[in-house]
Amino acid sequence: MTPKAVETPARPWIGRPLPRFEDARFTKGEARFVDDLRLPEMLHAAFVRSPYAHAHVLRVDTSAARALPGVQLALTGADVAGRVGAFPINVAEDAEIRRVTHPVLAVDRARYVGQPVAVVVAEGAAQAVDAAEYVLVEYEELPPLLEPGDLEPLLHDDAPDNVLVRWLHSEGDVAGAFERADAVARATIRIPRLIASPLEPRGAIASYDASDDLLTLWISAQDQHRQLNGLSAVLQRSPELMRIVVPDVGGAFGSKGVPAAETAAVALCALDLRRPVKWIETRTDNALAAYQGRGLTAEAELALSAGGEMLALRARLVGDLGAYLYPTTAVAPITAAKLLTGCYAIPAVEVEVVGAATTKVPTGPYRGAGRPEAALVIERLVDLGARELGMDKIELRRRNLIPVGAFPYRTALGFTYDSGDYEGALDRALELADLARARGDKEAGRLVGVGVALYVERVGPGWESASVTLEPDGRVVCRTGSSPHGQGHETTFAQIAADTLGVDPEDVEIRWGDTAEVPKGVGTFASRSVTVGGSALVLALEEVKARLAGGEEAPLSADARFELPGPAFSSGAYVAIVEVDAQTGEVEVRQIVAVDDCGRVINPLLAEGQVIGAAVQAIGECFYEQVGYDENGQPLAVNLYEYHLPTSQSVPPIVGDLRETPSPLNPLGAKGVGEGGSIGTPAAIANAVADALAPLGIAHLDLPFTPSRVWEALRAAPR
């Protein structure tokens, strides 16, 4: 995707495709990640992890490890059990959630391979790793719980079953709609678990200053305030006696959104030793213990009239949540459920979510967090419905899209969409797609498929804070609760400040990531940074501007807080064109068309970069990535040799366009675009693969479309 040339006047700065200012320090090796930090007398931590998916922890003996040279401390679950509280759980509206929180260290039972059982602290990192091998743990292996919905074994003693989350919503005459339907499209869609795989794994440094009773933590995280709130609860320590610093972060994609159990353990070690303690995760530990994404099975059906009207939707979503709930574990499956109607005016729905425990690492939000699952389910149903009716799949979509004049539009699942032009996005995507060539190749008998998908993305809601100081020398210092981990906040927020105050972006300094400097905030997730964080910044900037117009002189400072009255909703339309090799089962992606409507675009270059990055991640999800487990609950991929990620050679031609349907809910009119490519791409590719295989009588395949999976389907094809 090549950014379009944008003609802009000298001002405003908003809308200009400026290259990222922060890239200079990253490309020169001047960035400072957690592992770059060196504190005086710093120690290093390593964790002992369960080798079993499910086992009683009978005894943990650290004496041999503690006797080794350089070892300063070893803690077990029994050592910390009385010193820690529980991680807070985000309570979803109308959901039943069992508060089975992740322990800092396992005490009585280990419930997934990789769960931390003990921590060892030594003078050097290698010493700590070696000493961890000397910790003797006596286990009694128990049967694993591999499938969500299995009744045995019972994973938590105080629970009547293995269900951790329940959510149900019903509206309209669903049963009546299915009785009078002329056609019903049905599908069971399985979406595998994924590893977020950020370039920089997780890590933390904890340091305690007894003189003022201050605990400081430097964490590779998505934001500082969620870390503060969570760790304050777990460590049972007042937030005023803690400082969280988030330095440069090498990616997250959702996996660093909440505090890790390991971070809490490292903090306890620093408190005990009165010396800084560092923990840096290995790639294998990241694969084993960082929470994973997706992991959902949907049984869904769509009722249709003979004329193509969507009458009702009925679905049951079963989430594989893993052994425990992290604060945000329930977010993804419930979000998927609430967005299942997508861009369509479906008047009646009945959707149930069952989030079940398994002996696997817990799940959590991964780029898209429920939106990709929702888009995949509804868009596959639409294609299957078109086939049932013998109707063109584009025409079926057009007949049911929410029209421009219907906004704000309340869906039968309870969301109110703020604005959108779904048919306009669809038209643009079809215009950009190389459909003529695909049509010709299909007519020639080649296994070419065209897939179309539309999506809606919830952005926010919530609040964010910001402050602005205009210095006497003309510099503008902006502080924000939104913390970057690759999105380009320093550039985007500088453009907003420059546009508002009439200065050059190079005269704007953006600060973030330190609770000592930004005392209140929420963070970066759900594509909310510009929509919520940028809006808070605008309010503070406007106050400074007004005071300047009133005759006040620098230095001037202003604080602001902005809260969305409800979620904003980005949207988009995607087209994928693929060709299947009938001899090998390999799928070639010829083209991806990405048309995204994220409201007002601050920087089209950065927005398009987000689309491309998300689309490439989705290609990995579609063709390479899945977390499998054997019959003993052992993960089948624990490194990047076994867990395959897309490379530059995997990236097909990507053609894109950004549309602007401003949101009325915030002063910028922004909606967010950071996850659009990860939402629209899988559904479009899945539909394209199904379209390519349809002549052979193959109606549906689940992700990922590995050559072996496609080849086996080809061999078993009825035609």
XYZ file of C-alpha atoms in Angstrom:
719
model
C 0.000 0.000 0.000
C 1.524 3.315 -1.065
C 0.287 6.432 0.822
C -1.491 8.882 -1.419
C 0.027 12.306 -1.980
C -1.887 14.781 0.145
C -1.913 18.450 -0.759
C -2.143 20.596 2.344
C -1.689 24.271 3.074
C 0.990 25.475 5.480
C -1.577 24.720 8.186
C -3.460 22.833 9.436
C -1.093 20.017 10.351
C -3.900 17.523 10.824
C -4.201 15.394 7.707
C -0.537 15.561 6.688
C 1.342 12.290 6.035
C 4.358 13.184 8.187
C 6.978 10.463 8.785
C 7.248 9.435 12.413
C 9.524 11.680 14.473
C 10.335 8.842 16.881
C 11.753 6.607 14.160
C 15.080 8.456 14.305
C 15.981 7.115 17.739
C 14.665 3.624 16.980
C 16.646 3.274 13.763
C 19.808 4.660 15.379
C 19.639 2.279 18.334
C 18.977 5.128 20.755
C 15.667 3.783 22.123
C 15.595 2.611 25.739
C 13.677 -0.581 26.375
C 13.386 -2.234 29.774
C 16.353 -4.509 29.130
C 18.497 -1.461 28.282
C 18.082 -0.071 31.797
C 20.891 -0.627 34.292
C 20.442 0.273 37.953
C 23.136 0.162 40.652
C 23.346 -3.217 42.455
C 20.692 -4.680 40.155
C 19.809 -8.355 40.571
C 18.138 -10.715 38.102
C 15.145 -13.013 38.434
C 14.294 -16.314 36.753
C 11.151 -18.398 37.181
C 10.544 -22.063 37.814
C 7.583 -23.068 35.670
C 5.276 -26.039 35.761
C 6.154 -28.758 33.220
C 2.645 -30.176 33.571
C -0.697 -28.930 32.293
C -2.352 -29.966 35.535
C -0.732 -31.159 38.737
C -0.816 -30.945 42.502
C 2.185 -29.026 43.805
C 3.152 -31.219 46.752
C 6.457 -29.670 47.773
C 8.798 -26.915 46.623
C 12.321 -27.097 48.028
C 14.518 -24.083 47.294
C 17.370 -24.943 49.665
C 19.768 -26.205 47.005
C 19.158 -23.150 44.838
C 19.640 -20.747 47.738
C 22.987 -22.345 48.581
C 24.467 -21.568 45.163
C 26.957 -18.706 44.723
C 25.299 -15.411 43.810
C 21.780 -16.447 44.758
C 20.097 -13.871 46.984
C 16.519 -15.078 47.293
C 14.074 -17.795 46.292
C 10.319 -17.486 46.822
C 7.545 -20.060 46.455
C 3.794 -19.799 46.281
C 3.561 -20.567 49.981
C 6.020 -17.745 50.727
C 3.933 -15.094 48.985
C 0.374 -16.386 49.467
C -0.324 -14.319 52.575
C 1.269 -11.182 51.161
C -0.717 -10.653 47.973
C -4.238 -9.854 46.927
C -6.087 -10.772 43.748
C -5.802 -9.217 40.329
C -8.907 -7.077 39.700
C -11.337 -8.460 37.139
C -13.042 -6.169 34.637
C -16.745 -6.785 35.083
C -18.642 -6.833 31.801
C -22.174 -5.507 31.827
C -24.806 -8.230 32.226
C -22.170 -10.967 32.398
C -21.744 -13.640 35.054
C -18.046 -13.817 35.836
C -16.397 -16.197 38.266
C -13.472 -14.444 39.912
C -10.868 -17.144 39.420
C -7.818 -14.890 39.309
C -4.272 -15.791 38.337
C -2.020 -16.412 41.383
C 1.362 -14.722 41.581
C 2.953 -18.150 42.110
C 1.165 -21.511 42.130
C 0.402 -22.784 45.613
C -1.604 -25.998 45.652
C -2.047 -26.748 41.951
C -0.440 -25.815 38.669
C -3.041 -25.469 35.935
C -1.071 -24.922 32.725
C 2.362 -25.670 31.314
C 4.530 -22.664 32.064
C 2.685 -21.418 35.134
C 5.168 -19.772 37.562
C 5.785 -21.936 40.633
C 8.832 -20.241 42.159
C 11.183 -17.335 41.505
C 14.943 -17.227 42.064
C 16.984 -14.015 42.310
C 20.743 -13.914 41.737
C 23.527 -11.467 40.980
C 23.546 -12.337 37.284
C 20.874 -13.353 34.791
C 22.634 -16.611 33.890
C 23.143 -17.419 37.567
C 19.422 -17.004 38.193
C 18.516 -19.282 35.277
C 20.967 -21.940 36.437
C 19.795 -21.708 40.048
C 16.174 -22.154 39.012
C 17.172 -25.620 37.761
C 18.104 -26.544 41.348
C 14.652 -25.834 42.758
C 13.100 -29.196 43.559
C 9.367 -29.355 42.898
C 7.407 -32.507 43.667
C 4.294 -32.804 41.523
C 1.392 -35.230 41.351
C 0.243 -35.146 37.752
C -3.494 -34.793 37.154
C -5.598 -35.265 33.995
C -5.597 -32.206 31.731
C -8.732 -30.313 30.751
C -8.277 -29.771 27.025
C -11.652 -28.833 25.569
C -13.863 -25.980 26.749
C -17.127 -27.498 27.882
C -15.638 -30.696 29.295
C -17.079 -31.419 32.724
C -14.081 -33.271 34.103
C -11.664 -32.786 35.621
C -13.011 -29.901 37.687
C -10.305 -27.263 37.490
C -11.242 -25.170 40.529
C -12.482 -26.845 43.690
C -14.855 -24.091 44.749
C -16.706 -24.098 41.411
C -19.678 -26.281 40.397
C -18.414 -26.568 36.811
C -15.687 -25.315 34.496
C -17.574 -22.269 33.204
C -15.933 -18.960 34.133
C -17.994 -16.493 32.070
C -21.612 -16.454 30.899
C -23.354 -13.772 28.838
C -26.705 -13.925 27.078
C -28.617 -11.382 25.035
C -31.895 -11.799 23.215
C -34.026 -9.268 21.359
C -36.911 -9.645 18.939
C -38.865 -12.709 17.850
C -35.947 -14.980 17.018
C -37.888 -18.242 17.076
C -40.629 -16.813 14.868
C -38.105 -15.451 12.389
C -36.490 -18.859 11.968
C -39.885 -20.541 11.568
C -40.892 -18.273 8.691
C -37.427 -18.143 7.075
C -37.107 -19.358 3.499
C -33.443 -20.210 3.998
C -31.101 -20.687 6.955
C -27.330 -20.455 6.735
C -25.551 -22.496 9.405
C -21.903 -22.810 10.303
C -19.615 -24.063 13.046
C -16.501 -21.904 12.953
C -13.415 -22.695 15.006
C -10.864 -19.949 15.579
C -7.572 -21.185 17.054
C -5.532 -19.645 19.821
C -2.729 -17.280 18.790
C 0.480 -16.006 20.392
C 0.808 -12.225 20.171
C 4.589 -12.512 19.572
C 5.696 -8.886 20.059
C 9.230 -8.109 18.973
C 10.104 -7.368 22.616
C 8.857 -9.977 25.110
C 7.603 -8.924 28.520
C 9.907 -7.592 31.198
C 10.070 -5.523 34.380
C 12.489 -3.956 36.844
C 11.434 -3.275 40.433
C 13.300 -0.986 42.824
C 12.391 -0.066 46.398
C 13.517 3.107 48.165
C 13.020 2.615 51.897
C 13.716 6.277 52.663
C 10.351 7.335 51.241
C 8.718 3.887 51.060
C 8.446 4.173 47.270
C 8.281 1.148 44.997
C 9.208 1.987 41.387
C 8.636 -0.387 38.490
C 9.816 -0.035 34.902
C 7.609 -2.294 32.786
C 7.305 -3.205 29.121
C 3.604 -2.494 28.984
C 0.891 -0.848 26.922
C 0.299 1.838 29.510
C 1.190 2.818 33.029
C -2.074 3.318 34.871
C -3.584 -0.117 34.345
C -0.298 -1.526 35.618
C -0.503 0.760 38.651
C -4.090 -0.137 39.457
C -3.545 -3.878 39.068
C -0.257 -4.086 40.930
C -1.556 -1.879 43.708
C -4.338 -4.413 44.308
C -2.093 -7.485 44.066
C 0.711 -6.068 46.214
C -1.826 -4.543 48.622
C 0.035 -1.274 48.433
C -1.311 2.262 48.122
C -0.909 3.720 44.613
C 0.670 6.796 46.185
C 3.567 4.603 47.304
C 4.181 3.280 43.810
C 5.550 4.703 40.581
C 5.150 2.989 37.212
C 7.396 3.923 34.304
C 6.793 2.583 30.796
C 9.847 3.277 28.598
C 10.086 2.460 24.893
C 8.100 -0.688 24.143
C 8.728 -3.089 21.282
C 5.147 -3.990 20.497
C 2.326 -5.496 22.512
C -0.778 -6.174 20.374
C -2.835 -6.526 23.555
C -0.535 -8.959 25.360
C 0.950 -6.307 27.680
C -2.298 -4.672 28.685
C -2.529 -5.927 32.257
C 0.116 -6.706 34.896
C 1.865 -10.039 34.657
C 2.057 -12.388 37.624
C 5.825 -12.332 37.133
C 5.924 -8.544 37.556
C 4.203 -8.820 40.930
C 6.689 -11.505 42.006
C 9.642 -9.347 40.951
C 8.212 -6.460 42.996
C 8.009 -8.683 46.087
C 11.630 -9.689 45.593
C 12.738 -6.059 45.392
C 10.807 -5.229 48.555
C 12.474 -8.104 50.406
C 16.032 -7.491 49.168
C 16.037 -3.680 49.067
C 17.857 -3.957 45.742
C 16.598 -3.551 42.164
C 15.468 -6.788 40.506
C 15.120 -7.282 36.746
C 13.125 -9.939 34.886
C 13.295 -10.273 31.094
C 11.177 -12.938 29.485
C 12.672 -15.423 27.040
C 10.901 -16.146 23.757
C 9.956 -19.619 25.026
C 8.542 -18.213 28.258
C 6.573 -15.723 26.176
C 5.055 -18.569 24.174
C 4.263 -20.511 27.346
C 3.042 -17.883 29.771
C 2.069 -14.578 28.119
C -1.663 -14.637 27.650
C -2.843 -15.724 24.227
C -5.509 -14.430 21.868
C -8.610 -15.761 20.121
C -9.569 -19.386 20.955
C -13.274 -19.376 20.084
C -15.801 -21.778 18.587
C -19.003 -20.326 17.155
C -22.150 -22.235 16.300
C -24.199 -19.705 14.370
C -27.171 -19.498 12.033
C -28.742 -16.728 9.981
C -32.414 -16.720 8.972
C -33.217 -15.233 5.549
C -36.298 -14.467 3.495
C -36.566 -15.479 -0.156
C -35.902 -11.868 -1.101
C -32.665 -11.788 0.858
C -33.797 -10.001 4.028
C -31.824 -10.970 7.115
C -34.520 -11.890 9.623
C -32.634 -13.124 12.661
C -29.280 -14.286 13.970
C -28.729 -17.003 16.534
C -25.315 -17.991 17.908
C -23.499 -19.711 20.734
C -19.893 -18.699 21.286
C -17.676 -20.966 23.378
C -14.426 -19.375 24.477
C -11.351 -21.350 25.540
C -10.323 -18.991 28.352
C -7.546 -21.041 29.905
C -6.895 -21.826 33.545
C -7.580 -18.420 35.127
C -9.057 -15.018 34.419
C -6.776 -12.081 33.916
C -8.512 -8.691 34.285
C -9.466 -8.531 30.592
C -9.904 -12.234 29.720
C -13.681 -11.930 29.343
C -13.465 -8.877 27.062
C -12.821 -10.602 23.721
C -15.628 -13.212 23.636
C -18.239 -10.770 24.923
C -17.122 -8.095 22.442
C -17.377 -10.680 19.662
C -20.915 -11.476 20.733
C -22.008 -7.842 20.851
C -20.685 -7.153 17.337
C -22.072 -10.269 15.648
C -24.624 -8.361 13.563
C -21.766 -6.433 11.954
C -22.839 -3.779 9.446
C -26.278 -5.302 8.920
C -29.758 -4.330 10.055
C -30.755 -7.620 11.680
C -33.824 -7.046 13.860
C -33.808 -10.183 16.018
C -30.877 -11.857 17.792
C -30.149 -14.468 20.396
C -26.489 -14.786 21.330
C -24.928 -16.730 24.186
C -21.320 -16.655 25.383
C -19.847 -19.466 27.439
C -16.277 -18.868 28.553
C -14.823 -22.127 29.819
C -11.721 -23.082 31.745
C -9.025 -25.321 30.288
C -5.531 -26.320 31.417
C -3.917 -23.767 29.128
C -2.415 -20.329 29.568
C -5.233 -17.762 29.950
C -6.428 -15.785 26.972
C -6.821 -12.040 26.695
C -7.229 -9.280 24.131
C -5.118 -9.713 21.007
C -5.188 -7.156 18.181
C -8.890 -6.768 17.443
C -10.050 -8.463 20.672
C -13.347 -9.979 19.570
C -13.901 -7.883 16.460
C -12.074 -10.297 14.095
C -14.057 -13.199 15.527
C -17.353 -11.365 15.030
C -16.525 -10.321 11.462
C -15.430 -13.826 10.519
C -18.646 -15.401 11.824
C -21.166 -12.986 10.327
C -19.366 -12.624 6.989
C -19.065 -16.376 6.531
C -22.783 -16.682 7.301
C -23.615 -14.040 4.695
C -21.696 -15.908 1.996
C -23.287 -19.211 3.007
C -26.699 -17.525 3.025
C -26.165 -16.185 -0.483
C -25.361 -19.703 -1.624
C -28.518 -21.061 0.041
C -30.630 -18.450 -1.739
C -28.795 -18.624 -5.050
C -28.210 -14.881 -4.713
C -25.167 -12.776 -5.491
C -23.204 -12.292 -2.264
C -22.647 -8.577 -2.919
C -26.341 -8.009 -3.574
C -27.281 -9.809 -0.359
C -24.985 -7.492 1.560
C -26.344 -4.359 -0.100
C -29.934 -5.271 0.755
C -29.136 -5.486 4.469
C -26.486 -2.834 5.140
C -27.427 -0.138 7.635
C -28.048 2.949 5.457
C -26.238 6.239 5.927
C -29.410 8.001 7.022
C -30.049 5.580 9.895
C -27.246 6.804 12.183
C -27.064 6.864 15.113
C -28.235 3.264 14.816
C -29.007 0.985 17.742
C -28.318 -2.670 16.995
C -30.370 -5.541 18.354
C -27.303 -6.458 20.434
C -27.405 -3.148 22.283
C -24.638 -1.073 20.699
C -25.394 2.346 19.208
C -23.297 2.971 16.091
C -22.391 6.668 15.881
C -21.792 7.112 12.138
C -20.787 5.245 9.011
C -21.128 4.745 5.279
C -20.920 1.001 4.833
C -22.137 0.852 1.246
C -19.738 3.602 0.218
C -16.832 1.619 1.658
C -18.031 -1.525 -0.120
C -18.294 0.322 -3.431
C -14.773 1.676 -3.062
C -13.324 -1.734 -2.187
C -14.931 -3.338 -5.227
C -13.644 -0.499 -7.393
C -10.062 -1.094 -6.238
C -10.141 -4.886 -6.547
C -8.817 -6.650 -9.653
C -12.121 -8.451 -10.213
C -11.949 -8.728 -13.995
C -8.794 -10.833 -13.924
C -10.155 -13.005 -11.116
C -13.382 -13.568 -13.019
C -11.507 -14.562 -16.160
C -9.292 -17.014 -14.309
C -12.301 -18.617 -12.608
C -13.998 -19.060 -15.963
C -10.811 -20.724 -17.224
C -11.144 -23.353 -14.492
C -8.486 -22.117 -12.094
C -9.233 -22.322 -8.348
C -9.445 -18.562 -7.887
C -11.640 -17.071 -5.197
C -12.884 -13.597 -4.358
C -13.806 -12.858 -0.761
C -15.646 -9.794 0.484
C -16.053 -8.778 4.108
C -17.308 -5.764 6.005
C -16.615 -4.984 9.633
C -17.524 -2.697 12.490
C -15.010 -1.951 15.232
C -15.839 -0.672 18.688
C -13.440 2.107 19.735
C -13.172 3.034 23.387
C -15.178 3.886 25.425
C -13.870 5.440 28.635
C -11.949 8.558 29.568
C -8.438 9.892 29.247
C -6.425 12.756 30.693
C -3.960 15.225 29.256
C -2.041 18.318 30.276
C -0.325 21.021 28.239
C 2.380 23.505 29.219
C 3.386 26.378 26.953
C 6.953 27.300 27.911
C 8.346 30.856 27.637
C 10.662 29.783 24.799
C 7.644 28.673 22.721
C 7.965 24.936 23.337
C 4.750 23.046 23.931
C 4.967 20.136 26.373
C 2.046 17.721 26.210
C 1.484 14.960 28.746
C -0.921 12.150 27.992
C -2.252 9.027 29.651
C -2.075 7.231 26.296
C 1.221 5.392 25.998
C 2.696 4.263 22.645
C 4.110 0.874 21.775
C 4.651 1.387 18.071
C 1.695 3.520 16.970
C 3.498 6.858 16.534
C 1.947 8.934 19.322
C 4.816 11.421 19.361
C 4.072 12.408 15.778
C 0.273 12.213 15.808
C -0.186 14.107 19.061
C 2.375 16.712 17.973
C 0.309 17.310 14.834
C -2.815 17.834 16.949
C -0.974 20.306 19.182
C 0.592 22.145 16.237
C -2.749 22.415 14.486
C -4.510 23.781 17.558
C -1.889 26.296 18.700
C -0.454 27.261 15.308
C 3.074 26.072 16.029
C 5.447 23.691 14.260
C 5.203 20.010 15.318
C 8.952 20.006 15.938
C 8.334 22.498 18.762
C 6.004 20.027 20.506
C 7.252 17.505 23.063
C 5.038 14.553 23.956
C 5.533 12.897 27.339
C 3.904 9.727 28.568
C 4.500 6.541 30.503
C 5.362 7.817 33.994
C 2.759 7.989 36.753
C 4.929 10.572 38.514
C 4.465 12.922 35.557
C 1.027 11.833 34.327
C -0.811 11.113 37.582
C -4.123 10.066 36.014
C -4.935 8.137 32.876
C -6.307 4.959 31.348
C -4.099 3.778 28.509
C -3.682 2.507 24.984
C -5.946 -0.266 23.726
C -9.058 -0.711 21.564
C -7.808 1.871 19.006
C -8.676 4.584 21.523
C -5.537 6.738 21.639
C -6.503 9.472 19.167
C -10.243 9.188 19.756
C -10.065 9.504 23.543
C -6.500 10.539 24.376
C -6.286 12.953 21.459
C -9.611 14.511 22.430
C -8.417 15.086 25.992
C -5.327 16.735 24.529
C -7.475 18.987 22.328
C -9.441 20.202 25.361
C -6.247 21.118 27.232
C -4.808 22.796 24.137
C -7.984 24.806 23.576
C -7.813 26.103 27.139
C -4.233 27.253 26.636
C -5.228 28.871 23.343
C -8.145 30.694 24.968
C -5.967 32.032 27.746
C -3.423 33.269 25.195
C -6.242 35.019 23.331
C -7.235 36.521 26.645
C -3.855 38.156 26.982
C -2.052 35.777 29.351
C 1.597 35.053 28.688
C 3.705 31.903 28.921
C 4.326 29.847 30.904
C 0.775 28.552 30.758
C -0.552 25.163 31.812
C -3.900 23.441 31.479
C -5.259 20.013 32.404
C -8.194 18.240 30.794
C -10.185 15.052 30.992
C -12.318 13.725 28.163
C -14.831 10.914 28.345
C -16.638 9.353 25.408
C -20.390 9.211 26.031
C -20.316 5.766 24.406
C -18.126 3.801 22.013
C -17.296 5.186 18.600
C -17.432 2.728 15.716
C -14.913 2.475 12.914
C -15.811 0.341 9.929
C -14.453 -0.957 6.675
C -14.797 -3.152 3.630
C -12.163 -5.655 2.504
C -11.676 -7.768 -0.603
C -9.253 -10.681 -0.885
C -8.375 -12.512 -4.097
C -6.696 -15.902 -3.730
C -5.691 -18.860 -5.864
C -5.471 -22.420 -4.563
C -2.939 -24.847 -6.001
C -4.937 -28.039 -6.557
C -1.804 -30.202 -6.400
C -0.213 -28.900 -3.189
C -3.006 -27.139 -1.294
C -0.998 -23.925 -1.134
C -3.002 -20.712 -1.154
C -1.580 -17.652 -2.880
C -3.035 -14.307 -1.895
C -3.046 -12.235 -5.071
C -4.453 -9.043 -3.612
C -5.914 -7.540 -0.480
C -8.043 -4.422 -0.754
C -8.480 -2.539 2.509
C -10.940 0.340 2.760
C -11.126 1.682 6.314
C -13.320 4.439 7.737
C -11.691 5.711 10.919
C -13.334 9.119 11.055
C -11.028 12.102 10.833
C -7.510 11.014 9.854
C -4.724 12.831 11.701
C -1.830 11.318 9.762
C -2.668 9.197 6.696
C 0.856 7.771 6.482
C 0.671 6.385 10.012
C -2.943 5.259 9.605
C -2.065 3.302 6.472
C 0.918 1.809 8.283
C -1.417 0.563 10.983
C -3.692 -0.996 8.358
C -0.780 -2.754 6.657
C 0.683 -4.032 9.916
C -2.652 -5.381 11.094
C -3.349 -6.992 7.717
C 0.029 -8.745 7.749
C -0.642 -10.074 11.248
C -3.968 -11.351 9.952
C -2.169 -13.136 7.107
C -0.207 -15.009 9.773
C -3.476 -15.896 11.488
C -4.939 -17.110 8.195
C -2.064 -19.283 6.974
C 0.547 -20.061 9.635
C -0.374 -19.408 13.235
C -2.177 -21.639 15.708
C -1.425 -22.897 19.200
C -1.992 -26.636 19.458
C -1.811 -28.968 22.456
C -1.214 -32.694 22.667
C -3.274 -35.171 24.676
C -1.279 -34.313 27.824
C -1.896 -30.602 27.499
C 1.631 -29.857 26.281
C 1.817 -26.913 23.848
C 3.110 -27.941 20.443
C 4.854 -24.644 19.666
C 7.123 -22.927 22.179
C 9.492 -20.923 19.944
C 9.588 -19.178 16.589
C 10.930 -22.291 14.883
C 7.725 -24.142 15.738
C 5.313 -21.189 15.769
C 5.403 -19.663 12.304
C 4.965 -15.930 11.743
C 4.521 -14.141 8.416
C 7.638 -12.720 6.785
C 8.108 -10.055 4.136
C 7.730 -12.785 1.505
C 4.231 -13.476 2.850
C 2.925 -10.001 2.080
C 0.806 -9.744 -1.077
C -0.063 -6.525 -2.916
C -2.193 -4.439 -0.538
C -4.314 -1.662 -2.008
C -5.987 0.654 0.421
C -8.070 3.734 0.930
C -8.976 5.745 4.005
C -12.463 7.201 4.243
C -13.644 9.808 6.707
C -17.074 9.609 8.288
C -16.465 11.763 11.375
C -17.729 10.637 14.747
C -20.050 13.106 16.490
C -18.885 11.826 19.874
C -15.511 13.593 20.148
C -14.043 16.964 19.128
C -11.637 15.431 16.600
C -14.290 13.341 14.875
C -11.829 10.433 15.118
C -12.616 6.743 15.533
C -9.363 4.763 15.378
C -7.793 2.412 12.847
C -5.167 0.370 14.672
C -7.041 -2.913 14.419
C -8.966 -2.604 11.152
C -6.612 -4.786 9.110
C -6.769 -7.559 11.686
C -10.583 -7.512 11.575
C -11.402 -7.324 7.877
C -8.571 -9.444 6.467
C -9.336 -12.866 8.030
C -13.011 -12.731 7.042
C -12.179 -11.654 3.485
C -9.528 -14.353 3.061
C -11.793 -17.036 4.557
C -14.531 -16.092 2.109
C -12.045 -16.050 -0.766
C -10.736 -19.533 0.047
C -14.303 -20.830 0.313
C -15.145 -19.204 -3.017
C -12.133 -20.833 -4.674
C -13.087 -24.276 -3.339
C -16.832 -23.980 -3.930
C -16.738 -25.593 -7.407
C -15.391 -28.744 -5.738
C -18.262 -28.885 -3.244
C -16.246 -27.623 -0.267
C -18.426 -25.207 1.692
C -16.159 -24.178 4.567
C -12.666 -24.564 6.006
C -11.411 -23.240 9.325
C -8.325 -21.107 9.800
C -5.411 -21.509 9.343
C -5.390 -22.493 5.690
C -2.189 -24.497 5.825
C -1.250 -26.465 2.698
C -1.901 -29.744 4.507
C -5.373 -28.688 5.652
C -6.358 -27.458 2.205
C -4.787 -30.502 0.488
C -6.750 -32.879 2.721
C -9.951 -31.003 1.920
C -9.166 -31.242 -1.791
C -8.593 -34.999 -1.569
C -11.897 -35.478 0.257
C -13.864 -33.104 -1.972
C -17.125 -34.521 -3.363
C -16.310 -33.140 -6.834
